[in-house]
Amino acid sequence: MNIFVTGGAGYIGSHTVRLLAEAGHRVRVYDNLSEGHAAAVPAGSLFEGDLADEKRLVEGLLDGFDCVMHFAAHCSVGESMEKPEKYYGNNVVGSLRLLSAMRKTGVKRIVFSSSAATYGNPVKTPIPEDHPTDPINAYGQTKLDFEHALKYYAGAYGIGYAALRYFNAAGAAPDAKIGEDHDPETHLVPIVLEAALGRRDAVAIFGTDYPTPDGTCIRDYIHVYDLAQAHILAMEAIEPGKGRVYNLGNGAGYSVREVIETARRVTGHRLPVKEGPRRAGDPPTLVASSEKITRELGWKPRFPDLQAIVETAWRWHKANPKGYAE
Ligand code: UDP
């Protein structure tokens, strides 16, 4: 198939592009490189453009695409609480421009990167897809708002979609050719590995007074390749005018302290920590039930355990201590 991948030079996008190419699909990456890296995508696949630029989106989409995979978004919970305008502008307004460009060019399928942050504070764990959605941060709200738009666009315009609610993506390509590199980095696993490389003095723990066994937040970490594989399965399942929503996690929760402990084992570094206040917008616990995608699409993770996830990330970080800046 011909696939148009927004944000395909970013972390999850670039890993998905790689799997798509390996599976024989033709891919065009649409990315403004504000956060993505040209070096992360196959030569010749990049079509530079901004999500805000509908004219450019239409130009990019004109060559007969079967499906859009929409990764382009701002994705830091903490920042979304300080700069909600940035998040609504890109994640909602920009995404609506993409839908408009799809309508103009007749592209009828989209796989959307949604988030566990759409749920807010869980009333039940593990979280199934029919759990109430009540985000507690602007990032999660923008993801939920666009899911709602998709639902109505599907009904009115025949667009078919899959919204994938990611829990915490981590890890890197097993051959260490591509990996995670945000600037500034805000995500826990790469931050811990940067500390192991000596690029940070300590890992800050955001909150030690949560109602969890060790007082730190619990998250469900999922390997980026397992997420990427789910995109391919979801794309193949999309039907015109209909939507599907799937959670993606491993169904196991690890606290911030447990992630750091795992990284100590994997890297052999001491990894000093600095305990600090909570970060705004963080629910205490987010753990997925991915039973639905397993049952309906046969999704099966290749890297279900945290240690294997951190090991792949560590291989990439060691080989690329300055990320893509090398
Ligand atoms: N976290 C932390 N220190 C950091 C970065 C993150 O304690 O330097 C915590 C954060 O508060 C959350 C968890 O680690 O509880 C995962 O955060 P991340 O930003 O990686 O992903 P999110 O859950 O926000 O998608």
mmCIF file of C-alpha atoms and ligand atoms in Angstrom, residues 75-78 115 139 167-168 186-191 200 203-207 210 216-219 221 256 279 282-284 286, ligand 1:
data_model
loop_
_atom_site.group_PDB
_atom_site.id
_atom_site.type_symbol
_atom_site.label_atom_id
_atom_site.label_comp_id
_atom_site.label_asym_id
_atom_site.label_seq_id
_atom_site.Cartn_x
_atom_site.Cartn_y
_atom_site.Cartn_z
ATOM 1 C CA CYS A 75 3.725 14.868 23.216
ATOM 2 C CA SER A 76 4.998 16.132 26.573
ATOM 3 C CA VAL A 77 2.467 16.041 29.376
ATOM 4 C CA GLY A 78 4.275 18.607 31.532
ATOM 5 C CA SER A 115 -2.852 8.117 24.108
ATOM 6 C CA TYR A 139 -2.054 16.699 25.986
ATOM 7 C CA PHE A 167 0.640 3.724 26.984
ATOM 8 C CA ASN A 168 4.396 4.496 27.431
ATOM 9 C CA THR A 186 11.262 14.781 28.763
ATOM 10 C CA HIS A 187 10.593 11.020 28.731
ATOM 11 C CA LEU A 188 11.753 8.826 31.553
ATOM 12 C CA VAL A 189 13.608 5.990 29.788
ATOM 13 C CA PRO A 190 15.852 8.168 27.572
ATOM 14 C CA ILE A 191 16.469 10.536 30.489
ATOM 15 C CA ARG A 200 22.977 14.235 33.268
ATOM 16 C CA VAL A 203 17.502 11.504 37.361
ATOM 17 C CA ALA A 204 14.787 13.686 38.861
ATOM 18 C CA ILE A 205 11.869 11.695 40.260
ATOM 19 C CA PHE A 206 8.670 13.698 39.838
ATOM 20 C CA GLY A 207 6.753 12.932 42.997
ATOM 21 C CA TYR A 210 1.663 9.011 45.068
ATOM 22 C CA THR A 216 6.232 6.991 42.480
ATOM 23 C CA CYS A 217 4.038 6.882 39.351
ATOM 24 C CA ILE A 218 3.323 3.566 37.691
ATOM 25 C CA ARG A 219 3.294 3.255 33.900
ATOM 26 C CA TYR A 221 5.964 0.505 29.000
ATOM 27 C CA VAL A 256 9.560 5.270 38.227
ATOM 28 C CA ARG A 279 4.790 17.080 37.690
ATOM 29 C CA ASP A 282 0.389 12.978 35.961
ATOM 30 C CA PRO A 283 -2.088 10.292 37.053
ATOM 31 C CA PRO A 284 -0.607 7.931 39.679
ATOM 32 C CA LEU A 286 -1.702 3.920 33.965
HETATM 33 N N1 UDP B 1 9.263 11.078 35.130
HETATM 34 C C1 UDP B 1 10.155 11.336 36.160
HETATM 35 N N2 UDP B 1 11.306 12.008 35.855
HETATM 36 C C2 UDP B 1 11.624 12.428 34.583
HETATM 37 C C3 UDP B 1 10.685 12.136 33.547
HETATM 38 C C4 UDP B 1 9.519 11.470 33.874
HETATM 39 O O1 UDP B 1 9.935 10.997 37.331
HETATM 40 O O2 UDP B 1 12.674 13.029 34.377
HETATM 41 C C5 UDP B 1 8.020 10.347 35.443
HETATM 42 C C6 UDP B 1 6.758 11.067 35.042
HETATM 43 O O3 UDP B 1 6.332 11.930 36.057
HETATM 44 C C7 UDP B 1 5.810 9.891 34.813
HETATM 45 C C8 UDP B 1 6.728 8.775 34.299
HETATM 46 O O4 UDP B 1 8.043 9.156 34.688
HETATM 47 O O5 UDP B 1 5.252 9.464 36.019
HETATM 48 C C9 UDP B 1 6.691 8.623 32.779
HETATM 49 O O6 UDP B 1 6.829 9.909 32.219
HETATM 50 P P1 UDP B 1 7.096 10.160 30.689
HETATM 51 O O7 UDP B 1 7.228 11.651 30.502
HETATM 52 O O8 UDP B 1 8.211 9.291 30.231
HETATM 53 O O9 UDP B 1 5.790 9.613 29.962
HETATM 54 P P2 UDP B 1 4.226 10.018 30.153
HETATM 55 O O10 UDP B 1 3.696 9.046 31.181
HETATM 56 O O11 UDP B 1 4.157 11.427 30.560
HETATM 57 O O12 UDP B 1 3.660 9.769 28.794
#
